[in-house]
Coordinates of C-alpha atoms in Angstrom, one line a residue:
M1 CA 81.2 70.6 78.4
R2 CA 82.1 74.2 78.7
R3 CA 84.2 75.0 81.7
P4 CA 82.9 77.7 84.1
I5 CA 84.7 81.2 84.2
P6 CA 86.8 81.7 87.4
L7 CA 85.6 84.4 89.7
T8 CA 88.8 86.2 89.4
A9 CA 88.3 86.6 85.7
L10 CA 84.8 87.9 86.3
L11 CA 85.8 90.8 88.5
P12 CA 87.1 93.1 85.9
R13 CA 84.0 92.5 83.8
L14 CA 81.7 93.2 86.8
L15 CA 83.6 96.4 87.5
V16 CA 82.9 97.7 83.9
L17 CA 79.3 96.6 84.2
L18 CA 78.8 98.5 87.6
L19 CA 80.4 101.5 86.2
A20 CA 77.9 101.5 83.1
L21 CA 74.8 101.0 85.6
L22 CA 75.8 103.4 88.2
C23 CA 77.0 106.3 86.0
P24 CA 73.9 107.6 84.1
R25 CA 75.4 111.2 83.8
P26 CA 78.9 112.7 84.3
V27 CA 80.3 113.1 87.8
R28 CA 82.1 116.3 88.7
A29 CA 85.8 116.3 88.7
E30 CA 87.1 116.9 92.2
P31 CA 90.3 118.6 93.3
P32 CA 92.7 116.7 95.6
E33 CA 90.7 116.8 98.7
P34 CA 90.7 120.2 100.3
E35 CA 88.3 118.9 102.9
R36 CA 88.6 119.8 106.6
A37 CA 87.1 116.5 107.6
S38 CA 86.2 113.2 105.9
L39 CA 84.5 110.0 106.8
R40 CA 84.9 106.8 104.4
L41 CA 82.8 103.7 104.8
R42 CA 83.7 100.7 102.6
Y43 CA 81.9 97.4 102.1
G44 CA 82.5 94.6 99.6
L45 CA 83.6 91.1 98.7
S46 CA 87.0 89.6 98.3
V47 CA 88.7 86.8 96.8
R48 CA 91.6 85.6 98.8
Q49 CA 94.5 83.3 98.1
G50 CA 97.2 82.4 101.0
Q51 CA 98.2 79.9 103.8
Q52 CA 98.8 79.7 107.5
V53 CA 102.3 78.1 107.4
D54 CA 102.2 76.6 110.9
V55 CA 98.8 74.8 110.5
G56 CA 99.7 72.1 108.1
P57 CA 99.9 71.3 104.4
G58 CA 96.7 71.7 102.4
L59 CA 95.0 74.2 104.6
T60 CA 94.6 77.6 102.7
Y61 CA 92.6 80.7 102.9
K62 CA 91.4 80.2 99.3
G63 CA 87.8 81.3 98.6
V64 CA 85.4 84.4 98.5
T65 CA 84.3 86.4 101.6
P66 CA 81.5 88.7 101.2
N67 CA 81.7 90.9 104.3
D68 CA 84.9 93.0 104.2
G69 CA 84.3 96.3 105.7
A70 CA 86.5 99.3 106.8
L71 CA 86.0 102.9 108.4
T72 CA 88.3 105.8 108.0
L73 CA 88.0 109.2 109.7
T74 CA 90.2 112.0 109.0
G75 CA 90.7 115.7 110.0
W76 CA 92.9 118.1 108.4
A77 CA 94.2 121.7 109.1
A78 CA 95.4 123.8 106.2
G79 CA 99.0 124.6 106.1
P80 CA 101.3 126.2 103.4
V81 CA 100.2 126.0 99.8
G82 CA 99.8 122.2 98.8
H83 CA 100.4 121.1 102.6
H84 CA 98.1 119.9 105.1
L85 CA 98.6 118.4 108.8
G86 CA 96.0 116.4 110.5
G87 CA 95.0 113.0 112.0
Q88 CA 93.4 109.8 110.9
L89 CA 91.6 106.9 112.5
D90 CA 91.4 103.6 110.6
L91 CA 89.3 100.4 111.4
Q92 CA 89.1 97.4 109.2
R93 CA 87.2 94.1 109.5
E94 CA 88.0 91.2 107.5
S95 CA 86.5 87.7 107.4
F96 CA 88.1 84.5 106.2
D97 CA 87.6 80.8 106.0
L98 CA 90.4 78.1 106.6
K99 CA 89.8 75.3 104.1
D100 CA 91.2 71.9 103.3
A101 CA 90.6 71.9 99.6
S102 CA 87.0 73.0 99.4
V103 CA 86.0 72.0 102.8
R104 CA 85.8 74.7 105.6
V105 CA 87.7 73.6 108.5
T106 CA 87.4 76.9 110.6
G107 CA 87.1 80.7 110.1
G108 CA 86.2 83.9 111.6
S109 CA 87.0 87.6 111.4
L110 CA 90.0 89.6 112.3
A111 CA 90.2 93.4 112.9
R112 CA 92.9 96.0 112.5
G113 CA 93.2 99.6 113.7
S114 CA 95.3 102.6 113.7
V115 CA 95.3 106.3 115.0
G116 CA 97.7 109.0 114.9
P117 CA 98.8 112.3 113.0
R118 CA 99.1 112.4 109.4
G119 CA 100.8 114.8 106.9
R120 CA 99.7 115.4 103.3
L121 CA 101.5 117.1 100.4
F122 CA 100.1 117.8 96.9
L123 CA 102.5 117.7 93.9
G124 CA 100.3 118.4 90.9
P125 CA 98.2 115.4 90.1
V126 CA 99.9 113.2 92.8
R127 CA 98.9 113.3 96.6
L128 CA 101.4 112.0 99.2
E129 CA 100.3 111.2 102.8
V130 CA 102.7 110.0 105.5
G131 CA 101.4 109.0 108.9
A132 CA 102.6 107.5 112.3
G133 CA 100.9 106.5 115.5
Y134 CA 99.6 103.5 117.3
G135 CA 98.3 100.4 115.5
F136 CA 96.7 97.1 116.5
A137 CA 96.1 93.9 114.5
Q138 CA 94.4 90.6 115.3
L139 CA 96.6 87.7 113.9
P140 CA 95.3 84.2 113.3
L141 CA 96.5 81.5 115.8
F142 CA 95.2 78.0 115.7
G143 CA 94.9 75.4 118.4
G144 CA 92.8 72.2 119.2
F145 CA 94.8 69.9 116.9
S146 CA 93.3 66.8 118.5
S147 CA 90.4 66.9 116.2
S148 CA 90.6 70.0 113.9
P149 CA 92.2 73.5 114.1
V150 CA 90.4 76.2 116.2
L151 CA 90.9 79.8 115.6
Q152 CA 92.7 81.5 118.6
R153 CA 93.2 85.3 118.0
G154 CA 96.6 86.9 118.8
V155 CA 96.8 90.7 119.2
R156 CA 99.8 92.9 118.3
H157 CA 100.2 96.5 119.6
A158 CA 102.7 98.4 117.7
A159 CA 104.0 101.9 116.8
L160 CA 102.9 102.2 113.3
V161 CA 104.5 103.9 110.2
S162 CA 102.2 104.2 107.2
G163 CA 102.1 106.0 103.8
R164 CA 99.7 106.4 100.8
V165 CA 100.4 107.8 97.1
A166 CA 97.2 108.9 95.2
V167 CA 97.6 109.9 91.5
S168 CA 94.7 111.4 89.5
L169 CA 94.0 109.7 86.2
P170 CA 91.9 110.9 83.1
A171 CA 88.1 110.4 83.2
D172 CA 88.0 110.9 87.1
F173 CA 89.8 107.6 87.9
Q174 CA 92.2 107.6 90.6
L175 CA 95.0 105.3 91.5
E176 CA 96.1 104.6 95.1
A177 CA 99.2 102.6 96.4
R178 CA 99.5 102.3 100.3
G179 CA 101.7 100.4 102.8
E180 CA 102.0 100.2 106.5
L181 CA 104.9 98.8 108.8
P182 CA 104.4 97.9 112.5
L183 CA 107.3 98.5 114.8
T184 CA 106.2 96.0 117.5
L185 CA 105.8 97.2 121.1
S186 CA 104.1 94.1 122.5
A187 CA 102.1 91.2 121.5
H188 CA 100.1 88.4 123.2
A189 CA 98.4 85.2 122.3
A190 CA 95.2 83.6 123.6
G191 CA 95.5 83.1 127.5
G192 CA 97.9 86.1 127.8
L193 CA 101.0 84.4 126.6
E194 CA 103.7 86.8 125.8
A195 CA 104.8 86.9 122.1
T196 CA 106.7 88.9 119.6
S197 CA 105.4 89.8 116.1
T198 CA 106.4 91.3 112.8
G199 CA 104.7 91.9 109.5
Y200 CA 103.7 94.4 106.8
V201 CA 100.8 95.2 104.6
V202 CA 100.9 96.7 101.2
G203 CA 98.2 97.3 98.7
A204 CA 96.8 99.3 95.7
A205 CA 93.3 100.4 94.6
L206 CA 91.8 101.8 91.5
L207 CA 88.8 104.1 92.3
H208 CA 86.1 105.8 90.3
P209 CA 83.2 108.1 91.5
V210 CA 79.8 106.8 90.4
V211 CA 77.4 109.1 92.5
Q212 CA 77.5 112.4 94.2
R213 CA 74.8 114.2 96.4
G214 CA 76.1 117.2 98.2
A215 CA 79.0 116.3 100.5
W216 CA 78.4 112.7 100.0
T217 CA 80.1 110.6 97.2
G218 CA 79.8 107.0 96.2
T219 CA 82.9 105.5 94.7
L220 CA 83.5 102.0 93.2
L221 CA 87.0 100.6 93.8
L222 CA 89.0 97.6 92.8
D223 CA 91.4 96.7 95.7
V224 CA 94.4 94.5 96.0
Q225 CA 96.3 93.9 99.2
Q226 CA 99.0 91.5 100.4
A227 CA 99.6 90.9 104.2
H228 CA 102.6 89.0 105.8
D229 CA 102.4 88.5 109.7
T230 CA 104.3 86.3 112.1
M231 CA 103.9 85.7 115.8
T232 CA 106.2 83.8 117.9
L233 CA 105.4 82.7 121.5
E234 CA 108.2 83.5 123.8
A235 CA 107.5 80.5 126.3
T236 CA 107.5 77.8 123.8
G237 CA 109.1 79.2 120.6
L238 CA 106.3 78.3 118.5
R239 CA 105.9 80.3 115.4
S240 CA 102.8 81.3 113.6
E241 CA 103.0 82.7 110.0
Q242 CA 100.3 83.8 107.5
R243 CA 100.8 85.0 104.0
L244 CA 97.6 86.3 102.5
R245 CA 96.8 88.0 99.0
R246 CA 93.3 89.3 98.4
I247 CA 91.7 91.1 95.5
G248 CA 88.2 92.7 96.3
L249 CA 85.6 94.8 94.7
A250 CA 83.8 97.3 97.0
L251 CA 81.5 100.4 97.1
E252 CA 82.9 103.1 99.3
V253 CA 80.6 105.9 100.7
S254 CA 82.6 109.1 101.8
W255 CA 81.7 112.5 103.2
R256 CA 83.6 115.7 103.2
D257 CA 83.3 118.9 105.4
D258 CA 84.4 121.5 102.8
A259 CA 83.3 124.6 101.1
R260 CA 82.2 122.7 98.1
A261 CA 79.6 120.7 100.0
S262 CA 77.0 123.6 99.9
R263 CA 77.5 124.2 96.1
P264 CA 75.1 122.5 93.6
V265 CA 76.6 119.6 91.7
E266 CA 74.6 119.9 88.6
G267 CA 77.2 119.6 85.8
P268 CA 81.0 120.0 86.0
T269 CA 82.4 123.0 87.8
Q270 CA 86.2 122.6 87.2
G271 CA 88.6 120.7 85.2
F272 CA 92.4 119.9 84.8
V273 CA 94.6 121.9 82.3
P274 CA 98.0 120.6 81.4
M275 CA 100.4 123.5 80.7
R276 CA 103.8 123.6 79.1
V277 CA 106.0 126.5 79.4
V278 CA 108.8 126.8 76.6
D279 CA 111.2 129.3 75.2
A280 CA 109.7 131.1 72.4
E281 CA 112.7 131.1 70.3
T282 CA 114.2 127.5 70.8
G283 CA 111.2 125.6 72.0
A284 CA 113.1 124.3 74.9
P285 CA 111.3 123.6 78.1
L286 CA 111.7 126.1 80.9
A287 CA 111.9 124.3 84.4
G288 CA 111.1 126.3 87.5
A289 CA 108.8 128.6 85.7
R290 CA 106.1 130.0 88.2
V291 CA 102.4 129.7 87.1
R292 CA 99.9 131.7 89.1
V293 CA 96.3 130.4 88.6
P294 CA 93.0 131.0 90.4
S295 CA 92.9 129.0 93.6
M296 CA 90.3 126.2 94.0
R297 CA 90.6 126.2 97.8
T298 CA 90.0 130.0 98.5
P299 CA 87.5 131.7 96.1
G300 CA 88.9 135.1 94.8
A301 CA 92.5 134.0 95.8
S302 CA 95.3 132.6 93.6
E303 CA 97.9 129.9 94.1
E304 CA 101.4 129.4 92.5
L305 CA 102.5 126.2 90.7
V306 CA 106.0 125.4 89.5
T307 CA 107.0 123.6 86.3
D308 CA 109.0 120.4 86.5
A309 CA 112.1 119.5 84.5
Q310 CA 110.0 119.0 81.3
G311 CA 108.4 122.6 81.9
Q312 CA 105.1 121.0 82.8
V313 CA 102.5 121.5 85.3
R314 CA 98.8 120.4 85.8
A315 CA 96.5 123.0 87.1
L316 CA 92.8 122.5 88.4
L317 CA 90.8 125.5 87.5
P318 CA 87.3 126.6 87.7
S319 CA 85.0 126.2 84.5
G320 CA 84.9 129.1 82.0
A321 CA 87.5 131.7 80.9
Q322 CA 90.5 131.7 83.2
S323 CA 94.0 133.2 83.0
A324 CA 97.4 132.0 84.0
R325 CA 100.3 134.5 84.7
V326 CA 103.7 132.8 83.9
S327 CA 107.1 134.3 84.9
V328 CA 110.6 132.9 85.0
E329 CA 114.0 134.8 85.6
G330 CA 115.4 136.3 82.5
Y331 CA 112.1 136.1 80.5
E332 CA 109.1 138.5 79.9
E333 CA 106.1 137.8 82.0
V334 CA 103.1 136.4 80.0
T335 CA 99.4 136.2 81.0
E336 CA 97.8 133.2 79.0
Q337 CA 94.0 132.9 78.6
A338 CA 92.4 129.5 78.5
T339 CA 88.7 128.2 78.5
V340 CA 88.1 125.4 81.0
S341 CA 85.4 123.1 79.9
G342 CA 85.1 121.2 83.4
T343 CA 85.0 117.9 81.7
G344 CA 87.9 116.5 83.6
E345 CA 91.0 116.8 81.4
N346 CA 91.1 119.8 78.9
A347 CA 93.4 120.1 76.0
P348 CA 97.1 120.9 76.7
V349 CA 98.1 124.5 76.6
Q350 CA 101.6 125.7 75.5
I351 CA 102.9 129.0 76.8
R352 CA 105.7 130.6 74.8
L353 CA 108.0 133.1 76.8
R354 CA 110.6 135.5 75.2
K355 CA 113.8 136.5 76.7
K356 CA 114.0 140.1 78.0
A357 CA 116.0 142.5 76.0
P358 CA 119.2 143.8 77.7
P359 CA 118.8 147.1 79.5
T360 CA 119.4 150.0 77.2
G361 CA 119.1 153.7 77.1
S362 CA 119.0 156.5 74.4
L363 CA 120.9 159.5 73.5
K364 CA 119.6 162.7 71.9
V365 CA 122.3 164.5 70.2
K366 CA 122.0 168.2 68.9
V367 CA 124.5 169.6 66.7
V368 CA 125.1 173.3 66.2
Q369 CA 127.5 175.5 64.4
G370 CA 130.3 177.6 66.4
R371 CA 129.2 180.3 68.8
G372 CA 126.1 181.3 67.0
G373 CA 124.5 177.9 67.8
A374 CA 122.7 177.4 64.4
P375 CA 121.5 173.8 63.9
L376 CA 123.4 171.7 61.6
P377 CA 121.4 169.0 59.5
D378 CA 123.0 165.8 57.7
V379 CA 125.7 165.5 60.3
R380 CA 126.7 161.9 60.9
I381 CA 126.6 160.9 64.4
T382 CA 128.1 157.6 65.7
A383 CA 128.3 156.0 69.1
G384 CA 129.9 152.5 69.1
A385 CA 127.8 150.4 66.4
V386 CA 124.8 152.9 66.5
E387 CA 124.7 155.5 63.8
A388 CA 122.3 158.2 62.9
R389 CA 122.2 161.6 60.8
T390 CA 120.7 164.8 62.3
D391 CA 117.5 166.1 61.0
V392 CA 116.6 169.9 59.8
K393 CA 116.6 170.8 63.6
G394 CA 120.1 169.4 63.8
E395 CA 118.9 166.7 66.1
A396 CA 119.4 162.8 66.0
L397 CA 118.2 160.0 68.4
L398 CA 120.7 157.2 69.2
E399 CA 118.7 154.2 70.6
G400 CA 119.7 150.8 72.0
L401 CA 122.9 152.0 73.7
A402 CA 124.3 150.2 76.6
P403 CA 124.2 152.0 79.9
G404 CA 127.4 153.8 81.1
P405 CA 129.9 156.3 79.4
V406 CA 130.0 156.3 75.6
A407 CA 132.2 158.3 73.2
V408 CA 130.1 160.3 70.4
S409 CA 131.7 161.5 67.2
A410 CA 130.2 164.0 64.8
T411 CA 131.4 164.5 61.3
A412 CA 130.3 166.7 58.4
Q413 CA 131.6 168.0 55.2
G414 CA 133.4 171.3 55.6
F415 CA 133.5 171.0 59.4
R416 CA 136.1 169.8 61.8
A417 CA 135.2 166.5 63.3
A418 CA 134.4 166.5 67.0
E419 CA 134.2 163.9 69.6
E420 CA 132.3 164.2 72.9
A421 CA 131.9 161.9 76.0
A422 CA 128.2 161.3 77.2
V423 CA 126.6 159.1 80.0
V424 CA 123.7 156.7 79.0
V425 CA 121.2 156.0 81.7
E426 CA 119.2 152.6 81.5
G427 CA 115.6 153.3 80.4
Q428 CA 115.9 157.1 80.1
S429 CA 117.1 159.6 77.1
S430 CA 120.0 161.7 77.8
E431 CA 120.9 164.8 75.9
L432 CA 124.1 166.0 74.4
V433 CA 125.1 169.2 72.5
V434 CA 128.0 169.1 70.1
V435 CA 129.6 172.3 68.5
L436 CA 131.3 171.9 65.2
S437 CA 133.6 174.5 63.7
Q438 CA 134.1 175.3 60.0
E439 CA 137.4 174.1 58.4
R440 CA 139.6 177.1 57.3
K441 CA 142.0 176.6 54.7
G442 CA 145.4 178.3 55.0
E443 CA 144.6 179.6 58.4
L444 CA 147.5 178.8 60.9
A445 CA 147.0 176.3 63.6
T446 CA 147.7 177.3 67.3
L447 CA 149.7 175.3 69.7
L448 CA 149.1 176.2 73.3
G449 CA 150.6 174.7 76.6
Q450 CA 152.2 174.9 79.8
V451 CA 155.5 173.6 81.3
R452 CA 155.7 172.6 84.9
S453 CA 158.0 170.8 87.4
A454 CA 156.9 167.1 87.8
R455 CA 158.2 167.3 91.4
S456 CA 156.8 170.6 92.8
G457 CA 154.2 171.3 90.1
Q458 CA 155.6 174.9 89.8
P459 CA 155.8 176.6 86.2
L460 CA 159.2 176.5 84.6
V461 CA 160.8 178.9 82.2
A462 CA 161.6 176.4 79.6
T463 CA 162.8 176.6 75.9
V464 CA 160.2 175.4 73.2
S465 CA 161.8 174.2 69.9
I466 CA 159.9 173.1 66.8
P467 CA 162.5 172.4 64.2
Q468 CA 160.0 171.8 61.3
A469 CA 158.4 175.1 61.6
K470 CA 161.7 177.0 62.6
V471 CA 160.2 178.0 65.8
R472 CA 162.3 178.5 69.0
S473 CA 160.9 180.6 71.9
R474 CA 160.8 180.5 75.7
T475 CA 157.8 180.1 78.1
D476 CA 156.8 182.9 80.2
K477 CA 156.8 183.2 84.0
A478 CA 153.7 181.2 84.1
G479 CA 155.3 178.4 82.0
S480 CA 152.9 179.1 79.2
F481 CA 153.7 179.1 75.5
T482 CA 152.0 179.9 72.2
A483 CA 153.1 179.0 68.7
R484 CA 151.5 179.5 65.4
V485 CA 152.2 176.8 62.6
R486 CA 150.8 175.5 59.4
G487 CA 148.8 172.3 59.5
G488 CA 150.8 169.2 59.7
T489 CA 152.8 167.0 62.1
Y490 CA 155.5 168.4 64.3
R491 CA 158.0 167.2 67.1
I492 CA 158.1 169.8 69.9
T493 CA 161.0 169.7 72.2
L494 CA 160.9 171.3 75.7
S495 CA 163.8 171.8 78.0
A496 CA 164.8 173.7 81.1
P497 CA 168.2 174.0 83.1
G498 CA 168.5 171.0 85.6
Y499 CA 165.5 169.1 84.0
R500 CA 165.4 166.3 81.4
P501 CA 163.9 167.5 78.1
Q502 CA 160.9 166.0 76.5
T503 CA 159.8 165.6 72.9
K504 CA 156.1 165.7 72.0
T505 CA 154.7 164.9 68.5
V506 CA 151.5 166.5 67.6
T507 CA 149.4 166.8 64.4
V508 CA 147.1 169.6 63.8
R509 CA 145.1 170.9 60.6
D510 CA 144.8 174.4 59.4
G511 CA 142.8 176.6 61.7
E512 CA 142.9 173.9 64.6
Q513 CA 144.0 174.5 68.1
A514 CA 145.9 171.9 70.2
I515 CA 146.5 172.3 73.9
F516 CA 148.9 170.2 75.9
N517 CA 150.6 170.5 79.1
V518 CA 154.1 169.1 79.9
D519 CA 155.8 168.0 83.3
L520 CA 159.6 167.9 83.2
F521 CA 161.5 165.7 85.5
P522 CA 164.8 166.9 87.3
R523 CA 168.0 165.3 86.2
A524 CA 169.6 162.6 88.4
R525 CA 172.7 163.8 90.5

């Protein structure tokens, strides 16, 4: 004989069947709840397993209860981008049967409720909610053991801390995890007996929208919950403890007061677009990149998302052609175009950013000949590693120069080499004029200078001696001297009474002019 399939094994199959029956057409993918207010009603059936420890062996909660119900009323006020503050009211009613094997001993219903402020934070596809406030719970106590146990409800009043994490999944599914922890203020049993109580409730749910009409949405959910509660009578020390696990299938009807409620729901209107920002050269992910996309909360506005450590972000965008402006320090800003189909999850988009080029400037150099100023073509111009040659107008453009002072040299056959200093300005083109003189073979070079006292700065009458050129002369009253020599390298000695002599080495070519000044130091006494 074929064994019957347990009800717990039928629940997943029933979920798939209901999804197929209740989803005749695609349902619009919704962004993470930008509503101002919402109302959620849930009704369904549950399969329970658990026990009431203090009643006795063999008595459990095992079985199916068809009348689980819950109501949630929430109001929100928009805060900074991705943040909301508000309040929430929760009411929940659960029925149960206490059984001995398959025989019902007693049963009834228990209620839970809470009210208080709540905060919400959006982290891409993840929504985090944290709440605090007042909570009450009816807990099962049993009496009348002369014949059979009788339900006697205890009540716990507590400061309640709760939290919920919701994650958006592909195909419009959503996964929720929740928990609440009461911090007992007071508790009492039947007859007003004082008691103490502890406990916790944790749970998870898988949700999928099946129908939507305006601001109303019907959602099918598979819910799992575990509760552990204890109550101890202070007068007698008697301790009641329940451990309960339940899995349920329910239909939730929710209403939202938001701007989207007045829009038609025919067909999809937005979709999720996964984006990944990487370095264009290395392909390495860029964490902390700012991605600015159209806002789903405020028409015509935009909002900013930030990539995670893998350079990824998940954006909810309106259907159609959309753009995302991406920027990160040290990289060029990029605007990426994408077509959003609005079918829930779109194809991933990879955005490549290139590093910014270092700041540079340019220098326009014009080379002319002597005093006449005639332009000189084909002159070699160098500034560091940058090199160019002048055109027929005697001009050359040096680009890609680092900002700041730079030495520029100009060389051409038949002309004396020249070196000038220029200043390069970031993002601008500076100008420099270089004058070249022709080389004159056989023409004597000229040495010019002045001798001064290093202590007073006054000119000195000094002796100028150039042994290689057989030159020996004296400076004038202004300390100036002039000597004409052939091209070559010379040692010049300058001396004056009461001062230390100095020797300079200078190299000149024919026709050149060299100018140098010398400060002599007094002799030590």
